[in-house]
């Protein structure tokens, strides 16, 4: 692993434009469970029953009770871990880095990265389903479930539910960053959720080196990945950035 880390650190030092594509796995060590895999939320319930927009529209009370209330609480009380911090340290070293995240937890911005594309929106704000007025997360009162706007409409998080399209701006910025980068770090994503899983393919086709950090193999590992660092995000990214910082001293 040490040798692999050294090789990867050299690739990163050589790269001019870096994209980090992140998924739920990067936030696991911040205490936020992923959807798939061990300890994932899908072990407890069926995604289509709760995370599909039709499920929310037909029974917002149930989806708020089972999924949204818990996710809002976990996200509000979590902090960036060494993997989020490592990507922010890379930016501080003067590396040009765009973070494309499928996560809705805001932890990359909290860690200090300034160019973050939220591919699946976020839980930082909530919108009324009727009048579309927006409120910050801490203004959403959960004494009543589902929470309601003064107009009577129900609040939803500004995330992308299954069955909804990716915000145009996020899609455009992601495709542009992926097609222009010369190195992509793919961290903690199962690469099973479309169309996010397509973004690393765009980078590969444009000639970028693909580096994966994940304790489990994914559909990318045997197909387009150039370097696979099989480990948890926090210690692996920390180790990698330490080597890069030492090389620059
Ligand atoms: P996923 O749940 O499908 O897969 C998680 C991946 O993380 C797996 O490949 C797993 O092997 C890996 N993983 C687990 N622990 C890890 C660790 N410590 N370090 C590195 N990798 C680890 O996640 P996904 O591909 O991001 O897709 C699910 C969707 O669910 C996302 O698009 C997102 O919108 C949403 N989601 C977001 C959050 C969040 O904001 N933190 C949490 C759960 C789900
Ligand atoms: Zn309203």
mmCIF file of C-alpha atoms and ligand atoms in Angstrom:
data_model
loop_
_atom_site.group_PDB
_atom_site.id
_atom_site.type_symbol
_atom_site.label_atom_id
_atom_site.label_comp_id
_atom_site.label_asym_id
_atom_site.label_seq_id
_atom_site.Cartn_x
_atom_site.Cartn_y
_atom_site.Cartn_z
ATOM 1 C CA UNK A 1 0.000 0.000 0.000
ATOM 2 C CA UNK A 2 2.865 2.422 0.845
ATOM 3 C CA UNK A 3 4.341 2.017 -2.612
ATOM 4 C CA UNK A 4 0.945 2.582 -4.229
ATOM 5 C CA UNK A 5 0.416 5.729 -2.118
ATOM 6 C CA UNK A 6 3.800 7.052 -3.309
ATOM 7 C CA UNK A 7 2.934 6.378 -6.959
ATOM 8 C CA UNK A 8 -0.471 8.042 -6.597
ATOM 9 C CA UNK A 9 1.043 11.043 -4.790
ATOM 10 C CA UNK A 10 3.421 11.541 -7.740
ATOM 11 C CA UNK A 11 0.475 11.478 -10.163
ATOM 12 C CA UNK A 12 -1.328 14.091 -8.043
ATOM 13 C CA UNK A 13 1.763 16.308 -7.866
ATOM 14 C CA UNK A 14 2.024 16.158 -11.675
ATOM 15 C CA UNK A 15 -1.673 16.891 -12.303
ATOM 16 C CA UNK A 16 -2.853 20.366 -13.242
ATOM 17 C CA UNK A 17 -6.591 19.949 -12.884
ATOM 18 C CA UNK A 18 -7.993 17.524 -10.336
ATOM 19 C CA UNK A 19 -11.585 16.466 -9.778
ATOM 20 C CA UNK A 20 -12.682 14.570 -6.686
ATOM 21 C CA UNK A 21 -15.928 12.685 -7.247
ATOM 22 C CA UNK A 22 -17.295 11.691 -3.850
ATOM 23 C CA UNK A 23 -20.148 9.555 -2.557
ATOM 24 C CA UNK A 24 -21.717 8.540 0.733
ATOM 25 C CA UNK A 25 -18.602 6.497 1.701
ATOM 26 C CA UNK A 26 -16.489 9.616 2.310
ATOM 27 C CA UNK A 27 -18.891 10.677 5.080
ATOM 28 C CA UNK A 28 -19.191 7.276 6.788
ATOM 29 C CA UNK A 29 -16.336 8.156 9.154
ATOM 30 C CA UNK A 30 -18.234 11.341 10.033
ATOM 31 C CA UNK A 31 -21.013 9.101 11.334
ATOM 32 C CA UNK A 32 -23.391 9.372 8.355
ATOM 33 C CA UNK A 33 -24.489 5.919 7.125
ATOM 34 C CA UNK A 34 -24.317 5.204 3.369
ATOM 35 C CA UNK A 35 -27.295 3.854 1.446
ATOM 36 C CA UNK A 36 -25.756 0.623 0.150
ATOM 37 C CA UNK A 37 -23.377 -1.912 1.683
ATOM 38 C CA UNK A 38 -22.693 -2.858 5.289
ATOM 39 C CA UNK A 39 -24.576 -0.718 7.798
ATOM 40 C CA UNK A 40 -26.304 1.059 4.909
ATOM 41 C CA UNK A 41 -29.786 2.521 5.277
ATOM 42 C CA UNK A 42 -31.106 0.158 2.599
ATOM 43 C CA UNK A 43 -30.582 -2.742 5.012
ATOM 44 C CA UNK A 44 -33.413 -1.182 7.032
ATOM 45 C CA UNK A 45 -35.811 -0.161 4.257
ATOM 46 C CA UNK A 46 -36.567 -0.216 0.556
ATOM 47 C CA UNK A 47 -35.267 2.882 -1.239
ATOM 48 C CA UNK A 48 -38.149 3.116 -3.644
ATOM 49 C CA UNK A 49 -40.557 3.166 -0.721
ATOM 50 C CA UNK A 50 -38.926 6.239 0.803
ATOM 51 C CA UNK A 51 -36.428 8.015 -1.423
ATOM 52 C CA UNK A 52 -38.479 8.197 -4.614
ATOM 53 C CA UNK A 53 -40.241 11.479 -5.350
ATOM 54 C CA UNK A 54 -43.526 9.649 -5.948
ATOM 55 C CA UNK A 55 -43.257 8.102 -2.473
ATOM 56 C CA UNK A 56 -42.750 11.556 -0.971
ATOM 57 C CA UNK A 57 -45.647 13.093 -2.899
ATOM 58 C CA UNK A 58 -48.041 10.284 -2.016
ATOM 59 C CA UNK A 59 -47.072 10.062 1.677
ATOM 60 C CA UNK A 60 -44.841 12.941 2.869
ATOM 61 C CA UNK A 61 -45.630 12.207 6.509
ATOM 62 C CA UNK A 62 -44.226 8.655 6.265
ATOM 63 C CA UNK A 63 -41.080 9.725 4.367
ATOM 64 C CA UNK A 64 -40.456 12.547 6.877
ATOM 65 C CA UNK A 65 -40.911 10.152 9.812
ATOM 66 C CA UNK A 66 -38.715 7.323 8.543
ATOM 67 C CA UNK A 67 -35.996 8.925 6.421
ATOM 68 C CA UNK A 68 -35.828 12.716 6.376
ATOM 69 C CA UNK A 69 -36.095 13.450 10.093
ATOM 70 C CA UNK A 70 -33.210 11.083 10.866
ATOM 71 C CA UNK A 71 -31.018 12.289 7.985
ATOM 72 C CA UNK A 72 -31.566 15.959 8.928
ATOM 73 C CA UNK A 73 -30.580 15.256 12.552
ATOM 74 C CA UNK A 74 -27.487 13.200 11.637
ATOM 75 C CA UNK A 75 -26.282 15.756 9.082
ATOM 76 C CA UNK A 76 -26.754 18.695 11.462
ATOM 77 C CA UNK A 77 -24.617 17.043 14.132
ATOM 78 C CA UNK A 78 -21.774 15.760 11.929
ATOM 79 C CA UNK A 79 -18.379 17.238 11.100
ATOM 80 C CA UNK A 80 -15.865 16.802 8.270
ATOM 81 C CA UNK A 81 -13.408 13.920 8.751
ATOM 82 C CA UNK A 82 -9.781 13.507 7.634
ATOM 83 C CA UNK A 83 -10.869 12.700 4.058
ATOM 84 C CA UNK A 84 -12.860 15.948 3.647
ATOM 85 C CA UNK A 85 -9.977 17.798 5.343
ATOM 86 C CA UNK A 86 -7.464 16.150 2.984
ATOM 87 C CA UNK A 87 -9.283 17.450 -0.110
ATOM 88 C CA UNK A 88 -9.348 20.935 1.438
ATOM 89 C CA UNK A 89 -5.608 20.668 2.175
ATOM 90 C CA UNK A 90 -5.028 19.815 -1.496
ATOM 91 C CA UNK A 91 -6.743 23.069 -2.481
ATOM 92 C CA UNK A 92 -4.634 25.010 0.063
ATOM 93 C CA UNK A 93 -1.488 23.553 -1.554
ATOM 94 C CA UNK A 94 -2.482 25.483 -4.682
ATOM 95 C CA UNK A 95 -3.851 22.502 -6.592
ATOM 96 C CA UNK A 96 -6.765 23.326 -8.881
ATOM 97 C CA UNK A 97 -9.504 21.079 -7.546
ATOM 98 C CA UNK A 98 -13.218 20.743 -8.159
ATOM 99 C CA UNK A 99 -15.214 18.493 -5.827
ATOM 100 C CA UNK A 100 -18.276 16.854 -7.389
ATOM 101 C CA UNK A 101 -20.236 15.280 -4.568
ATOM 102 C CA UNK A 102 -23.308 13.079 -4.540
ATOM 103 C CA UNK A 103 -23.630 13.824 -0.840
ATOM 104 C CA UNK A 104 -26.195 16.187 0.611
ATOM 105 C CA UNK A 105 -24.349 16.849 3.892
ATOM 106 C CA UNK A 106 -22.356 20.015 3.049
ATOM 107 C CA UNK A 107 -19.189 18.599 4.668
ATOM 108 C CA UNK A 108 -16.842 19.494 1.782
ATOM 109 C CA UNK A 109 -17.753 23.180 2.081
ATOM 110 C CA UNK A 110 -17.430 22.950 5.868
ATOM 111 C CA UNK A 111 -13.924 21.493 5.443
ATOM 112 C CA UNK A 112 -12.933 24.443 3.251
ATOM 113 C CA UNK A 113 -13.160 23.414 -0.416
ATOM 114 C CA UNK A 114 -14.419 26.387 -2.428
ATOM 115 C CA UNK A 115 -15.389 24.750 -5.751
ATOM 116 C CA UNK A 116 -18.006 22.140 -4.812
ATOM 117 C CA UNK A 117 -20.714 20.841 -7.160
ATOM 118 C CA UNK A 118 -23.645 19.311 -5.278
ATOM 119 C CA UNK A 119 -24.848 16.759 -7.821
ATOM 120 C CA UNK A 120 -27.805 15.647 -5.693
ATOM 121 C CA UNK A 121 -28.581 18.985 -4.019
ATOM 122 C CA UNK A 122 -28.387 19.346 -0.241
ATOM 123 C CA UNK A 123 -30.127 19.277 3.127
ATOM 124 C CA UNK A 124 -28.984 22.819 3.987
ATOM 125 C CA UNK A 125 -32.208 24.372 2.717
ATOM 126 C CA UNK A 126 -35.840 23.275 2.438
ATOM 127 C CA UNK A 127 -38.518 24.479 0.017
ATOM 128 C CA UNK A 128 -42.287 24.666 0.328
ATOM 129 C CA UNK A 129 -43.954 22.289 -2.157
ATOM 130 C CA UNK A 130 -46.721 24.884 -2.781
ATOM 131 C CA UNK A 131 -45.295 28.438 -2.730
ATOM 132 C CA UNK A 132 -41.616 27.397 -3.241
ATOM 133 C CA UNK A 133 -40.333 29.727 -0.504
ATOM 134 C CA UNK A 134 -37.046 28.546 0.969
ATOM 135 C CA UNK A 135 -35.903 28.130 4.600
ATOM 136 C CA UNK A 136 -32.549 27.216 6.165
ATOM 137 C CA UNK A 137 -32.407 23.820 7.874
ATOM 138 C CA UNK A 138 -32.316 25.335 11.393
ATOM 139 C CA UNK A 139 -35.560 27.210 10.687
ATOM 140 C CA UNK A 140 -37.471 23.996 9.991
ATOM 141 C CA UNK A 141 -39.478 23.088 13.053
ATOM 142 C CA UNK A 142 -40.029 19.350 13.435
ATOM 143 C CA UNK A 143 -42.591 19.590 16.263
ATOM 144 C CA UNK A 144 -45.108 18.853 13.552
ATOM 145 C CA UNK A 145 -44.378 16.122 10.955
ATOM 146 C CA UNK A 146 -44.438 16.853 8.075
ATOM 147 C CA UNK A 147 -43.159 20.394 8.699
ATOM 148 C CA UNK A 148 -45.299 23.051 7.041
ATOM 149 C CA UNK A 149 -44.776 26.497 5.550
ATOM 150 C CA UNK A 150 -46.980 29.380 6.839
ATOM 151 C CA UNK A 151 -48.936 28.968 3.560
ATOM 152 C CA UNK A 152 -49.874 25.386 4.590
ATOM 153 C CA UNK A 153 -47.608 23.661 2.045
ATOM 154 C CA UNK A 154 -45.219 20.880 3.083
ATOM 155 C CA UNK A 155 -41.464 21.446 3.234
ATOM 156 C CA UNK A 156 -39.079 19.177 1.333
ATOM 157 C CA UNK A 157 -35.257 19.149 1.477
ATOM 158 C CA UNK A 158 -33.554 20.702 -1.565
ATOM 159 C CA UNK A 159 -32.016 17.347 -2.494
ATOM 160 C CA UNK A 160 -32.621 15.244 -5.593
ATOM 161 C CA UNK A 161 -35.003 12.359 -4.907
ATOM 162 C CA UNK A 162 -34.907 9.229 -7.087
ATOM 163 C CA UNK A 163 -37.113 9.980 -10.094
ATOM 164 C CA UNK A 164 -36.036 13.651 -10.240
ATOM 165 C CA UNK A 165 -33.586 15.170 -12.689
ATOM 166 C CA UNK A 166 -30.147 16.509 -11.751
ATOM 167 C CA UNK A 167 -30.106 20.335 -11.476
ATOM 168 C CA UNK A 168 -28.989 21.658 -14.864
ATOM 169 C CA UNK A 169 -26.206 23.792 -13.428
ATOM 170 C CA UNK A 170 -24.730 20.856 -11.436
ATOM 171 C CA UNK A 171 -24.885 18.578 -14.491
ATOM 172 C CA UNK A 172 -23.214 21.154 -16.733
ATOM 173 C CA UNK A 173 -20.456 22.018 -14.235
ATOM 174 C CA UNK A 174 -19.747 18.313 -13.555
ATOM 175 C CA UNK A 175 -19.492 17.388 -17.222
ATOM 176 C CA UNK A 176 -17.204 20.371 -17.877
ATOM 177 C CA UNK A 177 -14.922 19.631 -14.900
ATOM 178 C CA UNK A 178 -14.742 15.913 -15.787
ATOM 179 C CA UNK A 179 -13.893 16.563 -19.424
ATOM 180 C CA UNK A 180 -11.163 19.083 -18.494
ATOM 181 C CA UNK A 181 -9.427 17.296 -15.617
ATOM 182 C CA UNK A 182 -6.264 15.250 -15.954
ATOM 183 C CA UNK A 183 -6.810 13.276 -12.755
ATOM 184 C CA UNK A 184 -9.971 12.118 -10.985
ATOM 185 C CA UNK A 185 -10.172 10.817 -7.430
ATOM 186 C CA UNK A 186 -13.296 8.672 -7.026
ATOM 187 C CA UNK A 187 -13.887 8.356 -3.288
ATOM 188 C CA UNK A 188 -16.554 6.361 -1.434
ATOM 189 C CA UNK A 189 -19.052 5.884 -4.209
ATOM 190 C CA UNK A 190 -20.610 2.592 -5.266
ATOM 191 C CA UNK A 191 -20.861 4.010 -8.820
ATOM 192 C CA UNK A 192 -24.308 2.472 -9.125
ATOM 193 C CA UNK A 193 -26.442 5.614 -9.075
ATOM 194 C CA UNK A 194 -27.138 7.045 -12.535
ATOM 195 C CA UNK A 195 -26.305 9.532 -13.989
ATOM 196 C CA UNK A 196 -23.577 10.300 -11.385
ATOM 197 C CA UNK A 197 -21.787 7.038 -12.221
ATOM 198 C CA UNK A 198 -21.288 8.337 -15.758
ATOM 199 C CA UNK A 199 -19.052 11.255 -14.651
ATOM 200 C CA UNK A 200 -15.856 9.165 -14.157
ATOM 201 C CA UNK A 201 -16.357 7.753 -17.680
ATOM 202 C CA UNK A 202 -16.311 11.274 -19.116
ATOM 203 C CA UNK A 203 -12.989 11.924 -17.341
ATOM 204 C CA UNK A 204 -11.499 8.623 -18.524
ATOM 205 C CA UNK A 205 -12.543 9.291 -22.108
ATOM 206 C CA UNK A 206 -10.876 12.718 -21.914
ATOM 207 C CA UNK A 207 -7.618 11.015 -20.888
ATOM 208 C CA UNK A 208 -7.682 11.512 -17.115
ATOM 209 C CA UNK A 209 -6.044 9.117 -14.662
ATOM 210 C CA UNK A 210 -8.673 7.498 -12.427
ATOM 211 C CA UNK A 211 -7.823 6.823 -8.781
ATOM 212 C CA UNK A 212 -10.363 5.022 -6.639
ATOM 213 C CA UNK A 213 -10.483 5.033 -2.843
ATOM 214 C CA UNK A 214 -12.995 2.525 -1.454
ATOM 215 C CA UNK A 215 -12.749 -0.504 0.865
ATOM 216 C CA UNK A 216 -14.851 -2.492 -1.640
ATOM 217 C CA UNK A 217 -14.481 -2.972 -5.400
ATOM 218 C CA UNK A 218 -17.024 -1.166 -7.619
ATOM 219 C CA UNK A 219 -18.037 -1.536 -11.281
ATOM 220 C CA UNK A 220 -15.261 0.992 -12.054
ATOM 221 C CA UNK A 221 -12.456 -0.954 -10.369
ATOM 222 C CA UNK A 222 -11.861 -3.555 -13.078
ATOM 223 C CA UNK A 223 -12.903 -1.343 -15.976
ATOM 224 C CA UNK A 224 -11.584 2.229 -15.909
ATOM 225 C CA UNK A 225 -9.667 2.600 -12.620
ATOM 226 C CA UNK A 226 -5.899 3.097 -12.995
ATOM 227 C CA UNK A 227 -5.042 2.950 -9.280
ATOM 228 C CA UNK A 228 -7.260 1.343 -6.671
ATOM 229 C CA UNK A 229 -6.518 2.251 -3.045
ATOM 230 C CA UNK A 230 -8.607 -0.319 -1.183
ATOM 231 C CA UNK A 231 -9.193 1.303 2.174
ATOM 232 C CA UNK A 232 -11.365 3.628 4.190
ATOM 233 C CA UNK A 233 -11.460 7.215 2.996
ATOM 234 C CA UNK A 234 -10.239 9.044 6.132
ATOM 235 C CA UNK A 235 -6.937 7.221 6.819
ATOM 236 C CA UNK A 236 -6.186 6.707 3.108
ATOM 237 C CA UNK A 237 -6.680 10.341 2.043
ATOM 238 C CA UNK A 238 -4.840 11.583 5.137
ATOM 239 C CA UNK A 239 -1.883 9.314 4.398
ATOM 240 C CA UNK A 240 -1.849 10.413 0.750
ATOM 241 C CA UNK A 241 -1.941 14.148 1.497
ATOM 242 C CA UNK A 242 0.755 13.787 4.168
ATOM 243 C CA UNK A 243 3.060 12.244 1.532
ATOM 244 C CA UNK A 244 2.217 15.070 -0.922
ATOM 245 C CA UNK A 245 2.834 17.785 1.684
ATOM 246 C CA UNK A 246 6.172 16.181 2.647
ATOM 247 C CA UNK A 247 7.234 16.088 -1.005
ATOM 248 C CA UNK A 248 6.536 19.818 -1.302
ATOM 249 C CA UNK A 249 8.554 20.797 1.792
HETATM 250 P P1 LIG B 1 -23.668 4.334 -1.749
HETATM 251 O O1 LIG B 1 -24.368 4.357 -0.439
HETATM 252 O O2 LIG B 1 -24.323 3.743 -2.913
HETATM 253 O O3 LIG B 1 -22.265 3.602 -1.611
HETATM 254 C C1 LIG B 1 -21.363 3.898 -0.616
HETATM 255 C C2 LIG B 1 -19.960 3.466 -1.059
HETATM 256 O O4 LIG B 1 -19.047 3.881 -0.041
HETATM 257 C C3 LIG B 1 -19.776 1.940 -1.229
HETATM 258 O O5 LIG B 1 -19.079 1.691 -2.434
HETATM 259 C C4 LIG B 1 -18.906 1.551 -0.015
HETATM 260 O O6 LIG B 1 -18.028 0.475 -0.297
HETATM 261 C C5 LIG B 1 -18.139 2.828 0.231
HETATM 262 N N1 LIG B 1 -17.664 3.010 1.611
HETATM 263 C C6 LIG B 1 -18.216 2.559 2.771
HETATM 264 N N2 LIG B 1 -17.473 2.961 3.823
HETATM 265 C C7 LIG B 1 -16.444 3.698 3.321
HETATM 266 C C8 LIG B 1 -15.356 4.398 3.899
HETATM 267 N N3 LIG B 1 -15.158 4.436 5.223
HETATM 268 N N4 LIG B 1 -14.487 5.027 3.068
HETATM 269 C C9 LIG B 1 -14.659 4.999 1.710
HETATM 270 N N5 LIG B 1 -15.677 4.360 1.121
HETATM 271 C C10 LIG B 1 -16.567 3.724 1.904
HETATM 272 O O7 LIG B 1 -23.266 5.824 -1.982
HETATM 273 P P2 LIG B 1 -23.305 6.664 -3.284
HETATM 274 O O8 LIG B 1 -22.626 5.974 -4.404
HETATM 275 O O9 LIG B 1 -22.815 7.975 -2.885
HETATM 276 O O10 LIG B 1 -24.864 6.784 -3.712
HETATM 277 C C11 LIG B 1 -25.971 6.883 -2.857
HETATM 278 C C12 LIG B 1 -26.726 8.199 -2.895
HETATM 279 O O11 LIG B 1 -27.303 8.382 -1.620
HETATM 280 C C13 LIG B 1 -25.880 9.416 -3.066
HETATM 281 O O12 LIG B 1 -26.005 9.846 -4.343
HETATM 282 C C14 LIG B 1 -26.407 10.470 -2.102
HETATM 283 O O13 LIG B 1 -27.298 11.346 -2.778
HETATM 284 C C15 LIG B 1 -27.199 9.717 -1.111
HETATM 285 N N6 LIG B 1 -26.613 9.694 0.260
HETATM 286 C C16 LIG B 1 -25.928 10.758 0.750
HETATM 287 C C17 LIG B 1 -25.370 10.709 2.027
HETATM 288 C C18 LIG B 1 -24.581 11.910 2.542
HETATM 289 O O14 LIG B 1 -24.866 13.025 2.138
HETATM 290 N N7 LIG B 1 -23.583 11.712 3.394
HETATM 291 C C19 LIG B 1 -25.516 9.571 2.809
HETATM 292 C C20 LIG B 1 -26.254 8.489 2.266
HETATM 293 C C21 LIG B 1 -26.792 8.567 0.980
HETATM 294 ZN ZN1 LIG B 2 -45.475 27.843 1.226
#
